[in-house]
Amino acid sequence: MKKQIRVRETVRKTIAVSAIAAFGISAAACGNVDSAGGAAISTQAKNNEAVAAGQNAALDNAQTEAGVTKVTVAHTQAYKPYDFINENGESDGYEVAVLKAVDELLPQYRFTYVGTTDDDLLIGIESGKYDIGTKGVWWTKERAEKFVFPKHYIGTSIIGIVIRSEDADQIKDLESFAAFSGNLVPIGAQNAQYTIVDNYNKKHPDQPINLIAGDQFEAADAYQWVLEGRYDAYINIRTSFEANVTAKDGEYHDFANQLTYIDYEGIPTWPLFASENQALADAYDEAWEKLEADGTLEQLQQEYFGYSLFDYAPEGYQIGDDL
């Protein structure tokens, strides 16, 4: 796959460079006709501007002749391993890698990547600044009113609960946690995780989890509250726990032997498309199906996570289903 990407990029660069070189030779030949002195300097400045304009025109013409549409993809910069800027200053991450693989199957499009903030990404797609945005987005009705969601999700965001390791023999899942105490660290009412626990409670009315709407707080506070016994579990994203607690260089690695993570389910994550880009979303879906069939998606999940994200998605999930 990486070899294919390099070959395609080389072909694109060759087309662009050839067009630019041809224009540059023509411009230089015209410049030699001018007289010396100030007129020559003025003319040279104009020629430089013409060359720059010609370079842009040559690139645009090359793309137009090839029937290629430029697509700008925005992604967040530090959401490892989903989307980030790597040590070489390049766009990287699982979702970025999937979109690069999609691009390889869509010769009518050329994707370029821009690292940005969460807010700029959403505003930029809505305003037309970006064509696609990816940042581990969960589906919501509000977002579906503003953006185009493709048929196929790109990955999943695995959520679960963090408990004291000493309670791991009694707490194996959300059901056993509810039976143990159900005493969960409060969740902001606007947080999607609140909705997930609320939906769980609706499915388990006889033994619900104690769901309390709370203010924002630092993850360190939640971990400490669980260790102190103030609460018995904290709902958390798996990659966050792995980065902050499990990893040897994690900010809260000191808690690694005292805290245990238990998976609940994977929440599908989606690339967002600008409202006028339904055709592009459809093309993404066609490419996705090929990448799923040939094993590329599974390969990328193993490369970036070491496990299959799709294994954690709810069985039979359809866009808009309660989670």
PDB file of C-alpha atoms in Angstrom:
ATOM      1  CA  MET A   1       0.000   0.000   0.000  1.00  0.00           C
ATOM      2  CA  LYS A   2       2.745   2.482   0.963  1.00  0.00           C
ATOM      3  CA  LYS A   3       4.594   1.666  -2.248  1.00  0.00           C
ATOM      4  CA  GLN A   4       1.457   2.398  -4.264  1.00  0.00           C
ATOM      5  CA  ILE A   5       1.040   5.720  -2.502  1.00  0.00           C
ATOM      6  CA  ARG A   6       4.636   6.731  -3.296  1.00  0.00           C
ATOM      7  CA  VAL A   7       4.246   5.757  -6.945  1.00  0.00           C
ATOM      8  CA  ARG A   8       1.109   7.784  -7.343  1.00  0.00           C
ATOM      9  CA  GLU A   9       2.604  10.812  -5.624  1.00  0.00           C
ATOM     10  CA  THR A  10       5.660  10.545  -7.910  1.00  0.00           C
ATOM     11  CA  VAL A  11       3.431  10.556 -10.992  1.00  0.00           C
ATOM     12  CA  ARG A  12       1.618  13.642  -9.749  1.00  0.00           C
ATOM     13  CA  LYS A  13       4.859  15.469  -9.024  1.00  0.00           C
ATOM     14  CA  THR A  14       6.225  14.540 -12.438  1.00  0.00           C
ATOM     15  CA  ILE A  15       3.171  15.984 -14.201  1.00  0.00           C
ATOM     16  CA  ALA A  16       3.369  19.204 -12.184  1.00  0.00           C
ATOM     17  CA  VAL A  17       7.122  19.667 -12.553  1.00  0.00           C
ATOM     18  CA  SER A  18       6.999  19.051 -16.313  1.00  0.00           C
ATOM     19  CA  ALA A  19       4.287  21.640 -16.763  1.00  0.00           C
ATOM     20  CA  ILE A  20       6.160  24.176 -14.630  1.00  0.00           C
ATOM     21  CA  ALA A  21       9.475  23.581 -16.391  1.00  0.00           C
ATOM     22  CA  ALA A  22       7.913  24.055 -19.836  1.00  0.00           C
ATOM     23  CA  PHE A  23       6.360  27.345 -18.792  1.00  0.00           C
ATOM     24  CA  GLY A  24       9.585  28.524 -17.119  1.00  0.00           C
ATOM     25  CA  ILE A  25      11.664  27.986 -20.277  1.00  0.00           C
ATOM     26  CA  SER A  26       9.168  29.983 -22.347  1.00  0.00           C
ATOM     27  CA  ALA A  27       9.158  32.872 -19.874  1.00  0.00           C
ATOM     28  CA  ALA A  28      12.963  33.033 -19.742  1.00  0.00           C
ATOM     29  CA  ALA A  29      13.187  33.194 -23.533  1.00  0.00           C
ATOM     30  CA  CYS A  30      10.813  36.180 -23.646  1.00  0.00           C
ATOM     31  CA  GLY A  31      12.823  37.988 -20.959  1.00  0.00           C
ATOM     32  CA  ASN A  32      15.982  38.042 -23.092  1.00  0.00           C
ATOM     33  CA  VAL A  33      14.350  40.419 -25.610  1.00  0.00           C
ATOM     34  CA  ASP A  34      14.087  43.302 -23.109  1.00  0.00           C
ATOM     35  CA  SER A  35      16.613  46.175 -22.985  1.00  0.00           C
ATOM     36  CA  ALA A  36      19.068  46.790 -20.138  1.00  0.00           C
ATOM     37  CA  GLY A  37      18.721  49.119 -17.107  1.00  0.00           C
ATOM     38  CA  GLY A  38      15.597  49.895 -15.105  1.00  0.00           C
ATOM     39  CA  ALA A  39      13.314  48.602 -17.808  1.00  0.00           C
ATOM     40  CA  ALA A  40      15.017  45.206 -17.617  1.00  0.00           C
ATOM     41  CA  ILE A  41      14.596  45.097 -13.819  1.00  0.00           C
ATOM     42  CA  SER A  42      10.944  46.027 -14.100  1.00  0.00           C
ATOM     43  CA  THR A  43      10.400  43.477 -16.810  1.00  0.00           C
ATOM     44  CA  GLN A  44      12.200  40.809 -14.797  1.00  0.00           C
ATOM     45  CA  ALA A  45       9.891  41.485 -11.838  1.00  0.00           C
ATOM     46  CA  LYS A  46       6.899  41.097 -14.105  1.00  0.00           C
ATOM     47  CA  ASN A  47       8.385  37.918 -15.513  1.00  0.00           C
ATOM     48  CA  ASN A  48       8.835  36.528 -12.003  1.00  0.00           C
ATOM     49  CA  GLU A  49       5.190  37.229 -11.265  1.00  0.00           C
ATOM     50  CA  ALA A  50       4.209  35.645 -14.561  1.00  0.00           C
ATOM     51  CA  VAL A  51       6.275  32.570 -13.819  1.00  0.00           C
ATOM     52  CA  ALA A  52       4.638  32.198 -10.382  1.00  0.00           C
ATOM     53  CA  ALA A  53       1.203  32.614 -11.941  1.00  0.00           C
ATOM     54  CA  GLY A  54       2.163  30.202 -14.669  1.00  0.00           C
ATOM     55  CA  GLN A  55       3.270  27.594 -12.161  1.00  0.00           C
ATOM     56  CA  ASN A  56      -0.099  27.710 -10.442  1.00  0.00           C
ATOM     57  CA  ALA A  57      -1.894  27.648 -13.768  1.00  0.00           C
ATOM     58  CA  ALA A  58       0.220  24.728 -14.939  1.00  0.00           C
ATOM     59  CA  LEU A  59      -0.651  22.743 -11.823  1.00  0.00           C
ATOM     60  CA  ASP A  60      -4.336  23.555 -12.166  1.00  0.00           C
ATOM     61  CA  ASN A  61      -4.295  22.713 -15.852  1.00  0.00           C
ATOM     62  CA  ALA A  62      -2.528  19.410 -15.238  1.00  0.00           C
ATOM     63  CA  GLN A  63      -5.151  18.493 -12.648  1.00  0.00           C
ATOM     64  CA  THR A  64      -8.030  19.657 -14.842  1.00  0.00           C
ATOM     65  CA  GLU A  65      -6.735  17.739 -17.843  1.00  0.00           C
ATOM     66  CA  ALA A  66      -6.421  14.616 -15.722  1.00  0.00           C
ATOM     67  CA  GLY A  67      -9.939  15.144 -14.353  1.00  0.00           C
ATOM     68  CA  VAL A  68      -8.655  15.332 -10.791  1.00  0.00           C
ATOM     69  CA  THR A  69     -10.576  17.191  -8.087  1.00  0.00           C
ATOM     70  CA  LYS A  70      -8.568  18.527  -5.144  1.00  0.00           C
ATOM     71  CA  VAL A  71      -9.910  17.519  -1.720  1.00  0.00           C
ATOM     72  CA  THR A  72      -8.719  19.129   1.514  1.00  0.00           C
ATOM     73  CA  VAL A  73      -8.816  16.823   4.537  1.00  0.00           C
ATOM     74  CA  ALA A  74      -8.599  18.387   8.016  1.00  0.00           C
ATOM     75  CA  HIS A  75      -7.584  16.340  11.055  1.00  0.00           C
ATOM     76  CA  THR A  76      -6.651  16.972  14.668  1.00  0.00           C
ATOM     77  CA  GLN A  77      -2.970  17.168  15.565  1.00  0.00           C
ATOM     78  CA  ALA A  78      -2.513  15.222  18.797  1.00  0.00           C
ATOM     79  CA  TYR A  79      -5.204  12.525  19.004  1.00  0.00           C
ATOM     80  CA  LYS A  80      -2.902   9.506  18.890  1.00  0.00           C
ATOM     81  CA  PRO A  81      -3.192   7.012  17.376  1.00  0.00           C
ATOM     82  CA  TYR A  82      -6.243   8.209  15.427  1.00  0.00           C
ATOM     83  CA  ASP A  83      -5.000  11.520  13.981  1.00  0.00           C
ATOM     84  CA  PHE A  84      -1.798  13.422  14.700  1.00  0.00           C
ATOM     85  CA  ILE A  85       1.268  15.168  13.339  1.00  0.00           C
ATOM     86  CA  ASN A  86       4.273  12.867  13.616  1.00  0.00           C
ATOM     87  CA  GLU A  87       7.891  13.729  14.474  1.00  0.00           C
ATOM     88  CA  ASN A  88       8.579  14.504  10.806  1.00  0.00           C
ATOM     89  CA  GLY A  89       5.794  17.069  10.678  1.00  0.00           C
ATOM     90  CA  GLU A  90       3.596  14.771   8.558  1.00  0.00           C
ATOM     91  CA  SER A  91      -0.102  13.952   8.853  1.00  0.00           C
ATOM     92  CA  ASP A  92      -0.347  10.531  10.482  1.00  0.00           C
ATOM     93  CA  GLY A  93      -2.671   8.244  12.415  1.00  0.00           C
ATOM     94  CA  TYR A  94      -5.113   5.442  11.709  1.00  0.00           C
ATOM     95  CA  GLU A  95      -7.909   7.589  10.277  1.00  0.00           C
ATOM     96  CA  VAL A  96      -5.470   9.557   8.130  1.00  0.00           C
ATOM     97  CA  ALA A  97      -3.985   6.285   6.861  1.00  0.00           C
ATOM     98  CA  VAL A  98      -7.433   4.991   5.912  1.00  0.00           C
ATOM     99  CA  LEU A  99      -8.205   8.160   3.976  1.00  0.00           C
ATOM    100  CA  LYS A 100      -4.861   7.910   2.183  1.00  0.00           C
ATOM    101  CA  ALA A 101      -5.758   4.358   1.204  1.00  0.00           C
ATOM    102  CA  VAL A 102      -9.188   5.564   0.047  1.00  0.00           C
ATOM    103  CA  ASP A 103      -7.516   8.255  -2.058  1.00  0.00           C
ATOM    104  CA  GLU A 104      -5.398   5.607  -3.768  1.00  0.00           C
ATOM    105  CA  LEU A 105      -8.580   3.983  -5.045  1.00  0.00           C
ATOM    106  CA  LEU A 106     -10.098   7.257  -6.263  1.00  0.00           C
ATOM    107  CA  PRO A 107      -8.014   8.566  -9.189  1.00  0.00           C
ATOM    108  CA  GLN A 108     -10.586  11.307  -9.789  1.00  0.00           C
ATOM    109  CA  TYR A 109      -9.613  12.922  -6.459  1.00  0.00           C
ATOM    110  CA  ARG A 110      -6.366  14.141  -4.892  1.00  0.00           C
ATOM    111  CA  PHE A 111      -6.406  14.419  -1.095  1.00  0.00           C
ATOM    112  CA  THR A 112      -4.211  16.877   0.792  1.00  0.00           C
ATOM    113  CA  TYR A 113      -4.041  16.939   4.599  1.00  0.00           C
ATOM    114  CA  VAL A 114      -4.147  19.805   7.100  1.00  0.00           C
ATOM    115  CA  GLY A 115      -3.598  19.451  10.845  1.00  0.00           C
ATOM    116  CA  THR A 116      -5.793  21.818  12.847  1.00  0.00           C
ATOM    117  CA  THR A 117      -7.853  22.280  16.029  1.00  0.00           C
ATOM    118  CA  ASP A 118     -11.154  20.586  16.837  1.00  0.00           C
ATOM    119  CA  ASP A 119     -13.108  23.826  16.510  1.00  0.00           C
ATOM    120  CA  ASP A 120     -11.480  24.931  13.260  1.00  0.00           C
ATOM    121  CA  LEU A 121     -12.080  21.482  11.783  1.00  0.00           C
ATOM    122  CA  LEU A 122     -15.833  21.599  12.423  1.00  0.00           C
ATOM    123  CA  ILE A 123     -16.249  25.242  11.458  1.00  0.00           C
ATOM    124  CA  GLY A 124     -14.040  24.745   8.404  1.00  0.00           C
ATOM    125  CA  ILE A 125     -16.097  21.849   7.039  1.00  0.00           C
ATOM    126  CA  GLU A 126     -19.348  23.724   7.615  1.00  0.00           C
ATOM    127  CA  SER A 127     -18.004  26.845   5.861  1.00  0.00           C
ATOM    128  CA  GLY A 128     -16.497  24.925   2.944  1.00  0.00           C
ATOM    129  CA  LYS A 129     -12.888  25.608   3.928  1.00  0.00           C
ATOM    130  CA  TYR A 130     -12.328  21.839   4.216  1.00  0.00           C
ATOM    131  CA  ASP A 131     -13.986  19.035   2.260  1.00  0.00           C
ATOM    132  CA  ILE A 132     -13.479  16.271   4.826  1.00  0.00           C
ATOM    133  CA  GLY A 133     -12.675  16.311   8.526  1.00  0.00           C
ATOM    134  CA  THR A 134     -11.668  13.432  10.764  1.00  0.00           C
ATOM    135  CA  LYS A 135     -11.086  13.435  14.520  1.00  0.00           C
ATOM    136  CA  GLY A 136     -12.691  10.353  16.032  1.00  0.00           C
ATOM    137  CA  VAL A 137     -16.164  11.851  15.581  1.00  0.00           C
ATOM    138  CA  TRP A 138     -19.231  10.110  17.018  1.00  0.00           C
ATOM    139  CA  TRP A 139     -22.566  10.385  15.202  1.00  0.00           C
ATOM    140  CA  THR A 140     -25.159  12.743  16.682  1.00  0.00           C
ATOM    141  CA  LYS A 141     -28.427  14.094  15.306  1.00  0.00           C
ATOM    142  CA  GLU A 142     -27.076  17.632  15.582  1.00  0.00           C
ATOM    143  CA  ARG A 143     -24.001  16.815  13.493  1.00  0.00           C
ATOM    144  CA  ALA A 144     -26.080  14.925  10.934  1.00  0.00           C
ATOM    145  CA  GLU A 145     -27.986  18.157  10.284  1.00  0.00           C
ATOM    146  CA  LYS A 146     -24.774  20.009   9.405  1.00  0.00           C
ATOM    147  CA  PHE A 147     -22.548  17.403   7.761  1.00  0.00           C
ATOM    148  CA  VAL A 148     -22.748  14.427   5.430  1.00  0.00           C
ATOM    149  CA  PHE A 149     -21.987  11.112   7.156  1.00  0.00           C
ATOM    150  CA  PRO A 150     -20.930   8.263   4.865  1.00  0.00           C
ATOM    151  CA  LYS A 151     -22.555   4.844   5.086  1.00  0.00           C
ATOM    152  CA  HIS A 152     -19.458   3.191   6.559  1.00  0.00           C
ATOM    153  CA  TYR A 153     -17.722   4.312   9.742  1.00  0.00           C
ATOM    154  CA  ILE A 154     -13.946   4.593   9.694  1.00  0.00           C
ATOM    155  CA  GLY A 155     -13.151   3.104  13.111  1.00  0.00           C
ATOM    156  CA  THR A 156     -14.401   2.870  16.675  1.00  0.00           C
ATOM    157  CA  SER A 157     -13.649   4.650  19.922  1.00  0.00           C
ATOM    158  CA  ILE A 158     -13.576   1.985  22.625  1.00  0.00           C
ATOM    159  CA  ILE A 159     -15.009   3.049  25.965  1.00  0.00           C
ATOM    160  CA  GLY A 160     -15.112   1.246  29.284  1.00  0.00           C
ATOM    161  CA  ILE A 161     -14.631   1.758  32.990  1.00  0.00           C
ATOM    162  CA  VAL A 162     -11.558   2.267  35.134  1.00  0.00           C
ATOM    163  CA  ILE A 163     -11.750   0.462  38.477  1.00  0.00           C
ATOM    164  CA  ARG A 164      -9.444  -0.320  41.382  1.00  0.00           C
ATOM    165  CA  SER A 165      -7.381  -3.403  40.574  1.00  0.00           C
ATOM    166  CA  GLU A 166      -8.291  -4.875  43.951  1.00  0.00           C
ATOM    167  CA  ASP A 167     -11.945  -5.050  42.781  1.00  0.00           C
ATOM    168  CA  ALA A 168     -11.180  -6.756  39.452  1.00  0.00           C
ATOM    169  CA  ASP A 169     -12.282 -10.165  40.749  1.00  0.00           C
ATOM    170  CA  GLN A 170     -15.780  -8.784  41.391  1.00  0.00           C
ATOM    171  CA  ILE A 171     -16.187  -6.285  38.532  1.00  0.00           C
ATOM    172  CA  LYS A 172     -15.952  -7.834  35.063  1.00  0.00           C
ATOM    173  CA  ASP A 173     -18.335  -5.639  33.034  1.00  0.00           C
ATOM    174  CA  LEU A 174     -20.962  -2.926  33.455  1.00  0.00           C
ATOM    175  CA  GLU A 175     -23.551  -5.377  34.777  1.00  0.00           C
ATOM    176  CA  SER A 176     -21.287  -6.614  37.570  1.00  0.00           C
ATOM    177  CA  PHE A 177     -20.236  -3.040  38.314  1.00  0.00           C
ATOM    178  CA  ALA A 178     -23.887  -2.025  38.690  1.00  0.00           C
ATOM    179  CA  ALA A 179     -24.368  -4.950  41.081  1.00  0.00           C
ATOM    180  CA  PHE A 180     -21.172  -4.061  42.979  1.00  0.00           C
ATOM    181  CA  SER A 181     -22.260  -0.465  43.655  1.00  0.00           C
ATOM    182  CA  GLY A 182     -22.873   1.440  40.406  1.00  0.00           C
ATOM    183  CA  ASN A 183     -21.067   4.357  42.024  1.00  0.00           C
ATOM    184  CA  LEU A 184     -19.705   6.105  38.907  1.00  0.00           C
ATOM    185  CA  VAL A 185     -17.662   9.306  38.686  1.00  0.00           C
ATOM    186  CA  PRO A 186     -20.086  12.055  37.494  1.00  0.00           C
ATOM    187  CA  ILE A 187     -20.193  12.816  33.762  1.00  0.00           C
ATOM    188  CA  GLY A 188     -20.939  16.140  32.091  1.00  0.00           C
ATOM    189  CA  ALA A 189     -24.514  16.069  30.780  1.00  0.00           C
ATOM    190  CA  GLN A 190     -23.312  17.289  27.376  1.00  0.00           C
ATOM    191  CA  ASN A 191     -20.718  14.542  27.134  1.00  0.00           C
ATOM    192  CA  ALA A 192     -21.636  11.712  24.742  1.00  0.00           C
ATOM    193  CA  GLN A 193     -20.517   9.243  27.425  1.00  0.00           C
ATOM    194  CA  TYR A 194     -23.401  10.462  29.599  1.00  0.00           C
ATOM    195  CA  THR A 195     -25.827   9.415  26.868  1.00  0.00           C
ATOM    196  CA  ILE A 196     -24.187   5.989  26.609  1.00  0.00           C
ATOM    197  CA  VAL A 197     -24.604   5.292  30.341  1.00  0.00           C
ATOM    198  CA  ASP A 198     -28.145   6.689  30.230  1.00  0.00           C
ATOM    199  CA  ASN A 199     -28.983   4.299  27.379  1.00  0.00           C
ATOM    200  CA  TYR A 200     -27.434   1.434  29.358  1.00  0.00           C
ATOM    201  CA  ASN A 201     -29.680   2.285  32.305  1.00  0.00           C
ATOM    202  CA  LYS A 202     -32.764   2.280  30.071  1.00  0.00           C
ATOM    203  CA  LYS A 203     -31.873  -1.261  29.007  1.00  0.00           C
ATOM    204  CA  HIS A 204     -31.211  -2.328  32.632  1.00  0.00           C
ATOM    205  CA  PRO A 205     -33.906  -0.606  34.710  1.00  0.00           C
ATOM    206  CA  ASP A 206     -33.763  -3.228  37.468  1.00  0.00           C
ATOM    207  CA  GLN A 207     -30.122  -2.512  38.313  1.00  0.00           C
ATOM    208  CA  PRO A 208     -28.951   0.794  36.815  1.00  0.00           C
ATOM    209  CA  ILE A 209     -25.652   2.586  37.256  1.00  0.00           C
ATOM    210  CA  ASN A 210     -25.723   5.673  39.459  1.00  0.00           C
ATOM    211  CA  LEU A 211     -25.539   8.351  36.749  1.00  0.00           C
ATOM    212  CA  ILE A 212     -24.871  11.888  37.974  1.00  0.00           C
ATOM    213  CA  ALA A 213     -24.332  14.961  35.809  1.00  0.00           C
ATOM    214  CA  GLY A 214     -21.158  16.742  36.908  1.00  0.00           C
ATOM    215  CA  ASP A 215     -18.783  19.526  36.016  1.00  0.00           C
ATOM    216  CA  GLN A 216     -15.608  19.164  34.003  1.00  0.00           C
ATOM    217  CA  PHE A 217     -12.533  17.893  35.817  1.00  0.00           C
ATOM    218  CA  GLU A 218      -9.056  16.563  35.101  1.00  0.00           C
ATOM    219  CA  ALA A 219      -8.555  12.850  34.447  1.00  0.00           C
ATOM    220  CA  ALA A 220      -6.084  12.799  37.338  1.00  0.00           C
ATOM    221  CA  ASP A 221      -8.920  13.804  39.673  1.00  0.00           C
ATOM    222  CA  ALA A 222     -11.122  10.959  38.446  1.00  0.00           C
ATOM    223  CA  TYR A 223      -8.338   8.383  38.838  1.00  0.00           C
ATOM    224  CA  GLN A 224      -7.593   9.662  42.323  1.00  0.00           C
ATOM    225  CA  TRP A 225     -11.273   9.641  43.323  1.00  0.00           C
ATOM    226  CA  VAL A 226     -11.524   5.981  42.329  1.00  0.00           C
ATOM    227  CA  LEU A 227      -8.348   5.057  44.227  1.00  0.00           C
ATOM    228  CA  GLU A 228      -9.589   6.892  47.316  1.00  0.00           C
ATOM    229  CA  GLY A 229     -12.907   5.015  47.217  1.00  0.00           C
ATOM    230  CA  ARG A 230     -14.953   8.156  46.659  1.00  0.00           C
ATOM    231  CA  TYR A 231     -16.274   6.441  43.515  1.00  0.00           C
ATOM    232  CA  ASP A 232     -15.868   2.878  42.292  1.00  0.00           C
ATOM    233  CA  ALA A 233     -15.455   3.461  38.552  1.00  0.00           C
ATOM    234  CA  TYR A 234     -14.696   6.128  35.977  1.00  0.00           C
ATOM    235  CA  ILE A 235     -15.915   5.822  32.382  1.00  0.00           C
ATOM    236  CA  ASN A 236     -12.991   6.449  30.074  1.00  0.00           C
ATOM    237  CA  ILE A 237     -11.822   5.989  26.481  1.00  0.00           C
ATOM    238  CA  ARG A 238      -9.434   3.043  26.150  1.00  0.00           C
ATOM    239  CA  THR A 239      -6.762   4.919  24.180  1.00  0.00           C
ATOM    240  CA  SER A 240      -6.769   7.652  26.833  1.00  0.00           C
ATOM    241  CA  PHE A 241      -6.182   5.120  29.603  1.00  0.00           C
ATOM    242  CA  GLU A 242      -3.460   3.395  27.569  1.00  0.00           C
ATOM    243  CA  ALA A 243      -1.665   6.681  26.847  1.00  0.00           C
ATOM    244  CA  ASN A 244      -1.972   8.152  30.332  1.00  0.00           C
ATOM    245  CA  VAL A 245      -1.761   5.131  32.640  1.00  0.00           C
ATOM    246  CA  THR A 246      -0.544   2.011  30.828  1.00  0.00           C
ATOM    247  CA  ALA A 247       2.269   3.678  28.845  1.00  0.00           C
ATOM    248  CA  LYS A 248       5.569   3.879  30.730  1.00  0.00           C
ATOM    249  CA  ASP A 249       5.844   7.564  29.843  1.00  0.00           C
ATOM    250  CA  GLY A 250       2.189   8.205  30.663  1.00  0.00           C
ATOM    251  CA  GLU A 251       1.390  11.152  32.892  1.00  0.00           C
ATOM    252  CA  TYR A 252      -0.361   8.887  35.436  1.00  0.00           C
ATOM    253  CA  HIS A 253       1.725   5.738  35.025  1.00  0.00           C
ATOM    254  CA  ASP A 254       2.252   5.682  38.785  1.00  0.00           C
ATOM    255  CA  PHE A 255      -1.356   4.409  39.001  1.00  0.00           C
ATOM    256  CA  ALA A 256      -0.767   1.513  36.564  1.00  0.00           C
ATOM    257  CA  ASN A 257      -0.598  -1.216  39.216  1.00  0.00           C
ATOM    258  CA  GLN A 258      -3.582   0.152  41.113  1.00  0.00           C
ATOM    259  CA  LEU A 259      -6.080   0.694  38.285  1.00  0.00           C
ATOM    260  CA  THR A 260      -7.633  -1.755  35.821  1.00  0.00           C
ATOM    261  CA  TYR A 261      -9.490  -0.980  32.589  1.00  0.00           C
ATOM    262  CA  ILE A 262     -12.581  -2.954  31.495  1.00  0.00           C
ATOM    263  CA  ASP A 263     -13.929  -2.588  27.947  1.00  0.00           C
ATOM    264  CA  TYR A 264     -17.615  -1.908  27.358  1.00  0.00           C
ATOM    265  CA  GLU A 265     -18.088  -1.325  23.616  1.00  0.00           C
ATOM    266  CA  GLY A 266     -16.730   0.488  20.591  1.00  0.00           C
ATOM    267  CA  ILE A 267     -18.493   3.651  19.499  1.00  0.00           C
ATOM    268  CA  PRO A 268     -18.238   4.023  15.679  1.00  0.00           C
ATOM    269  CA  THR A 269     -16.202   7.031  14.516  1.00  0.00           C
ATOM    270  CA  TRP A 270     -16.782   8.809  11.224  1.00  0.00           C
ATOM    271  CA  PRO A 271     -15.139  11.170   8.754  1.00  0.00           C
ATOM    272  CA  LEU A 272     -17.323  14.234   8.223  1.00  0.00           C
ATOM    273  CA  PHE A 273     -18.035  15.542   4.722  1.00  0.00           C
ATOM    274  CA  ALA A 274     -19.141  19.053   3.788  1.00  0.00           C
ATOM    275  CA  SER A 275     -22.877  19.264   3.071  1.00  0.00           C
ATOM    276  CA  GLU A 276     -22.357  19.593  -0.697  1.00  0.00           C
ATOM    277  CA  ASN A 277     -20.026  16.580  -0.853  1.00  0.00           C
ATOM    278  CA  GLN A 278     -22.474  13.672  -1.009  1.00  0.00           C
ATOM    279  CA  ALA A 279     -20.811  12.357  -4.186  1.00  0.00           C
ATOM    280  CA  LEU A 280     -17.440  12.343  -2.426  1.00  0.00           C
ATOM    281  CA  ALA A 281     -18.957  10.500   0.551  1.00  0.00           C
ATOM    282  CA  ASP A 282     -20.413   7.913  -1.827  1.00  0.00           C
ATOM    283  CA  ALA A 283     -16.985   7.455  -3.447  1.00  0.00           C
ATOM    284  CA  TYR A 284     -15.477   6.990   0.030  1.00  0.00           C
ATOM    285  CA  ASP A 285     -18.028   4.240   0.752  1.00  0.00           C
ATOM    286  CA  GLU A 286     -17.168   2.393  -2.455  1.00  0.00           C
ATOM    287  CA  ALA A 287     -13.456   2.545  -1.657  1.00  0.00           C
ATOM    288  CA  TRP A 288     -14.105   1.536   1.980  1.00  0.00           C
ATOM    289  CA  GLU A 289     -15.832  -1.644   0.867  1.00  0.00           C
ATOM    290  CA  LYS A 290     -12.819  -2.620  -1.246  1.00  0.00           C
ATOM    291  CA  LEU A 291     -10.408  -1.873   1.603  1.00  0.00           C
ATOM    292  CA  GLU A 292     -12.498  -3.900   4.023  1.00  0.00           C
ATOM    293  CA  ALA A 293     -12.680  -6.809   1.589  1.00  0.00           C
ATOM    294  CA  ASP A 294      -8.936  -6.939   0.861  1.00  0.00           C
ATOM    295  CA  GLY A 295      -7.946  -6.691   4.528  1.00  0.00           C
ATOM    296  CA  THR A 296      -6.398  -3.217   4.388  1.00  0.00           C
ATOM    297  CA  LEU A 297      -8.603  -1.810   7.166  1.00  0.00           C
ATOM    298  CA  GLU A 298      -7.768  -4.702   9.486  1.00  0.00           C
ATOM    299  CA  GLN A 299      -4.072  -4.338   8.654  1.00  0.00           C
ATOM    300  CA  LEU A 300      -4.108  -0.623   9.533  1.00  0.00           C
ATOM    301  CA  GLN A 301      -5.972  -1.284  12.783  1.00  0.00           C
ATOM    302  CA  GLN A 302      -3.357  -3.813  13.821  1.00  0.00           C
ATOM    303  CA  GLU A 303      -0.575  -1.409  12.815  1.00  0.00           C
ATOM    304  CA  TYR A 304      -1.853   1.554  14.824  1.00  0.00           C
ATOM    305  CA  PHE A 305      -3.649  -0.175  17.734  1.00  0.00           C
ATOM    306  CA  GLY A 306      -2.502  -3.781  17.884  1.00  0.00           C
ATOM    307  CA  TYR A 307      -6.110  -5.030  17.841  1.00  0.00           C
ATOM    308  CA  SER A 308      -9.220  -4.844  15.681  1.00  0.00           C
ATOM    309  CA  LEU A 309     -11.412  -1.792  16.297  1.00  0.00           C
ATOM    310  CA  PHE A 310     -14.351  -3.296  14.432  1.00  0.00           C
ATOM    311  CA  ASP A 311     -14.497  -6.246  16.847  1.00  0.00           C
ATOM    312  CA  TYR A 312     -15.783  -3.841  19.504  1.00  0.00           C
ATOM    313  CA  ALA A 313     -18.569  -2.239  17.429  1.00  0.00           C
ATOM    314  CA  PRO A 314     -22.121  -3.245  18.466  1.00  0.00           C
ATOM    315  CA  GLU A 315     -23.296  -6.175  16.339  1.00  0.00           C
ATOM    316  CA  GLY A 316     -25.600  -5.063  13.541  1.00  0.00           C
ATOM    317  CA  TYR A 317     -24.981  -1.386  14.259  1.00  0.00           C
ATOM    318  CA  GLN A 318     -26.665   1.059  11.873  1.00  0.00           C
ATOM    319  CA  ILE A 319     -26.027   4.785  11.794  1.00  0.00           C
ATOM    320  CA  GLY A 320     -28.274   6.547  14.279  1.00  0.00           C
ATOM    321  CA  ASP A 321     -28.679   3.534  16.597  1.00  0.00           C
ATOM    322  CA  ASP A 322     -28.606   4.187  20.335  1.00  0.00           C
ATOM    323  CA  LEU A 323     -25.329   3.178  21.972  1.00  0.00           C
TER     324      LEU A 323
END
